[in-house]
Short mmCIF file of C-alpha atoms and ligand atoms in Angstrom, two decimals:
data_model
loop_
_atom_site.label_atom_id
_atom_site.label_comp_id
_atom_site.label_asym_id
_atom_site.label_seq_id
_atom_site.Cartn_x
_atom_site.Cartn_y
_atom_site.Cartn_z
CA UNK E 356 -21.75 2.74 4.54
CA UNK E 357 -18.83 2.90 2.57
CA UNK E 358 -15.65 4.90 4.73
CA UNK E 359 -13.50 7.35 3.16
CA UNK E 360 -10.29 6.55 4.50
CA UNK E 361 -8.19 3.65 2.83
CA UNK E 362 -4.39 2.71 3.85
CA UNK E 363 -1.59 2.46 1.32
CA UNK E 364 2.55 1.79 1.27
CA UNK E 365 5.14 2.54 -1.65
CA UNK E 366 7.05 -0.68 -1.51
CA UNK E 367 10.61 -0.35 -1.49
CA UNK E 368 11.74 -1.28 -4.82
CA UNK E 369 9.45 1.89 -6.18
CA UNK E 370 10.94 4.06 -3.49
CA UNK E 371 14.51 2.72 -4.31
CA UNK E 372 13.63 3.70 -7.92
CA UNK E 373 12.68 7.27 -6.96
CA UNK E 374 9.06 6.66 -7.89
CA UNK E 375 7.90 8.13 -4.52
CA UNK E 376 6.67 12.14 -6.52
CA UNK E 377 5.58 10.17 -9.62
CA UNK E 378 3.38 7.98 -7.79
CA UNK E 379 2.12 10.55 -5.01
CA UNK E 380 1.12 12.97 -7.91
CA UNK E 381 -1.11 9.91 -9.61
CA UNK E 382 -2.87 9.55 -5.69
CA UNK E 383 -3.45 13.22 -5.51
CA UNK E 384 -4.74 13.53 -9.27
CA UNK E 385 -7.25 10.92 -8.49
CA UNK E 386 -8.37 12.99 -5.77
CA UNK E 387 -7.14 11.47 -2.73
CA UNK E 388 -6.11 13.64 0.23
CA UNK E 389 -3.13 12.51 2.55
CA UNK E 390 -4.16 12.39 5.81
CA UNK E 391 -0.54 10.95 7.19
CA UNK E 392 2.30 9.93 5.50
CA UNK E 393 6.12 9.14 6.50
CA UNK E 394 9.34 7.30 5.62
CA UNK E 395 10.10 4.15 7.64
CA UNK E 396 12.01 0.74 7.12
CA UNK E 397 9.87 -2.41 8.18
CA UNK E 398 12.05 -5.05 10.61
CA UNK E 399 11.43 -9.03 9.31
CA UNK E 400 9.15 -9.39 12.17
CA UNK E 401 6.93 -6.51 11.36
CA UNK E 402 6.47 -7.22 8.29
CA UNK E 403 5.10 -10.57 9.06
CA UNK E 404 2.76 -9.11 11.67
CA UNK E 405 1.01 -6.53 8.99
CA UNK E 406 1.00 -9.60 6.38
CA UNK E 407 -0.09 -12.03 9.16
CA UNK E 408 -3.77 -12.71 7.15
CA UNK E 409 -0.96 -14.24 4.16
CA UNK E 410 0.58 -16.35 6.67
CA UNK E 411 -0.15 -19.72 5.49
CA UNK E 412 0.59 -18.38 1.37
CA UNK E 413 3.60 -19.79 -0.06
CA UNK E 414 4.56 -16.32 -0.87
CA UNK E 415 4.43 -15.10 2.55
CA UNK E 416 8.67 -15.54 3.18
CA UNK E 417 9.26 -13.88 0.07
CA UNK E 418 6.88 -11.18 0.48
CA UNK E 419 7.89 -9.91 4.25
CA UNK E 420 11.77 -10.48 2.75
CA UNK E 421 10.71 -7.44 -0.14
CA UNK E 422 8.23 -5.41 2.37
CA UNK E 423 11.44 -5.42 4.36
CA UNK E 424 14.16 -4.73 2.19
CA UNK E 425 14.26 -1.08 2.29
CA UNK E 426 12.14 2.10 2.79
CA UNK E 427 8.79 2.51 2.43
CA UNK E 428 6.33 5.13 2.39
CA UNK E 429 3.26 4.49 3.75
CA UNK E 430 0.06 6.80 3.71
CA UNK E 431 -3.50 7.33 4.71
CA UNK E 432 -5.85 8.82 2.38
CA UNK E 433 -8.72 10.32 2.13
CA UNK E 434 -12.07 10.45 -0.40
CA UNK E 435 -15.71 9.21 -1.19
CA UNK E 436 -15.42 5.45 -1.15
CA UNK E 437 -11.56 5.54 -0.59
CA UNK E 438 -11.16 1.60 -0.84
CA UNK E 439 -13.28 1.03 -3.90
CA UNK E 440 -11.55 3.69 -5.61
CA UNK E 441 -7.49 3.21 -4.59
CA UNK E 442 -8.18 -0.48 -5.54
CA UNK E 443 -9.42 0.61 -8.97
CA UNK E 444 -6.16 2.93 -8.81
CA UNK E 445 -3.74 0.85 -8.37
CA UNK E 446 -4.92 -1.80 -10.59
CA UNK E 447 -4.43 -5.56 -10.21
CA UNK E 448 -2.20 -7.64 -7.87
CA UNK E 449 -0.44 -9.11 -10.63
CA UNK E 450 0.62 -6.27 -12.94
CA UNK E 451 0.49 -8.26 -16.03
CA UNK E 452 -3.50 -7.86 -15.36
CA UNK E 453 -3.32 -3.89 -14.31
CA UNK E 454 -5.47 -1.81 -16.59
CA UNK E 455 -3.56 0.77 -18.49
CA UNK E 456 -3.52 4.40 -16.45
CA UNK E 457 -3.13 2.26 -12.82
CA UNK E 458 -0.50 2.67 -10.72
CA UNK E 459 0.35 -1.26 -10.61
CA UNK E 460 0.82 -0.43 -14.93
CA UNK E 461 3.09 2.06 -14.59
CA UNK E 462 5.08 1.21 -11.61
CA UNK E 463 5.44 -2.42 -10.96
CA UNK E 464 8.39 -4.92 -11.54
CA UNK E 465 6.33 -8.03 -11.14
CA UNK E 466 3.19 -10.10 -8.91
CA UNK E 467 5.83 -9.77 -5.93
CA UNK E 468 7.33 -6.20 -7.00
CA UNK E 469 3.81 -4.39 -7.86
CA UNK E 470 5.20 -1.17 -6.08
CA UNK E 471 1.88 0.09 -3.85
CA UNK E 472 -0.19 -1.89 -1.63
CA UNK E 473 -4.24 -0.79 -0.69
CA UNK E 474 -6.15 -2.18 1.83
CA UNK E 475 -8.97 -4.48 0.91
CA UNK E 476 -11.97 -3.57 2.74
CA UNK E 477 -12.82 -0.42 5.49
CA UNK E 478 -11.65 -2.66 8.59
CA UNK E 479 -8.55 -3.46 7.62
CA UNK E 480 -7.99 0.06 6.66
CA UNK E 481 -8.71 1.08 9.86
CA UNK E 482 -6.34 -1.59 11.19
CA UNK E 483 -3.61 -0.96 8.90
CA UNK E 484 -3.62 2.64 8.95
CA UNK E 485 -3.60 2.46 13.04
CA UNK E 486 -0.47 0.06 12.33
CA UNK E 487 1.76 2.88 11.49
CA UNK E 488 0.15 6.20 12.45
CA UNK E 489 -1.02 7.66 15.79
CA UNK E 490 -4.25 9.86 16.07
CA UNK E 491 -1.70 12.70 16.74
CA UNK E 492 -0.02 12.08 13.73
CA UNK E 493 -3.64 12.23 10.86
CA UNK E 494 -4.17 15.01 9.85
P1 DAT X 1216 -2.93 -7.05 -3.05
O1 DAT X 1216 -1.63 -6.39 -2.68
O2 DAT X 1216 -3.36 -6.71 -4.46
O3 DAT X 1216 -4.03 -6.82 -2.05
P2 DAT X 1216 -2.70 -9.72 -1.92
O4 DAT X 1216 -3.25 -9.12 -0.65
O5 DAT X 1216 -3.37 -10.94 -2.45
O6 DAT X 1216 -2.65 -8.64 -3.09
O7 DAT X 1216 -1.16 -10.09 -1.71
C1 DAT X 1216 -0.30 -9.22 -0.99
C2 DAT X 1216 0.98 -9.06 -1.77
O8 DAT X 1216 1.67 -10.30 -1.82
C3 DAT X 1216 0.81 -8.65 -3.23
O9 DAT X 1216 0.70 -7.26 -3.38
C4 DAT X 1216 2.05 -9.18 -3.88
C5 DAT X 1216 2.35 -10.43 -3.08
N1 DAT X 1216 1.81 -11.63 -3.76
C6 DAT X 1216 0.51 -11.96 -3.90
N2 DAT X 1216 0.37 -13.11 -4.56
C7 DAT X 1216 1.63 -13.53 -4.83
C8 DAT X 1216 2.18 -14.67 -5.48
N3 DAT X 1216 1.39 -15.64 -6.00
N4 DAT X 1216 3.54 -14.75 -5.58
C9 DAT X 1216 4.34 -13.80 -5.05
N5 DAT X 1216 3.89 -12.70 -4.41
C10 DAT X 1216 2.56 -12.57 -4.31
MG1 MG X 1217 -4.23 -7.40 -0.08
#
């Protein structure tokens, strides 16, 4: 059974831009709900840690260098089939591929700078979301 919780984090060049309202307002149009949500900077280290599955990429350096190069804002939301659905929100990895009306279209610089990540299945959303949010703090 599908969950309806997924994970997602503005990445910082879209916060840096002041994208944070433009792209919340697309999440909450589609009908997600946020169940937790904060500013935060991620250290080097803990960057690697949440992109630990990319380890061996040869994008991985580059990758925890942007994820921790300035705020972020990262979220749990909620809806029917909340993975499926953000995915199909945000539109592909590499923007040059995101269908017109996604987030990824609007929002992102490039493959590395695609402004919003989403979790990729209901176990990792579980994990992620866990990664930056207490049970105290969803809502
Ligand atoms: P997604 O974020 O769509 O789930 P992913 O999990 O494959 O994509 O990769 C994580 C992030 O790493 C992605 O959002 C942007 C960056 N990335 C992926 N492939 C890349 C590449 N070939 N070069 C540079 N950055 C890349
Ligand atoms: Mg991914």
């Amino acid at each position: 059974m599908a969950s309806n919780r997924t994970f997602t984090m503005i990445k910082p060049h879209a916060v840096a831009d002041n994208h944070i309202g433009g792209i919340i307002a697309m999440i909450e149009a589609a009908g997600f709900r946020i169940v937790a949500m904060k500013k935060t900077q991620l250290t080097p280290a803990l960057a690697g840690k949440f992109y630990e599955v990319h380890k061996e990429r040869g994008f991985y350096g580059e990758l925890c260098e942007m994820m921790s190069s300035g705020p972020i804002v990262p979220m749990i939301l909620e809806k029917e089939n909340a993975v499926t659905d953000f995915r199909t929100l945000i539109g592909a990895t590499n923007p040059a591929n995101a269908e017109e009306g996604t987030i990824r279209k609007k929002y992102a610089k490039s493959l590395g700078e695609n402004a919003i990540h989403g979790s990729d299945s209901d176990e990792n959303a579980a994990i992620e979301g866990s990664f930056f949010f207490g049970v105290t703090e969803q809502y």
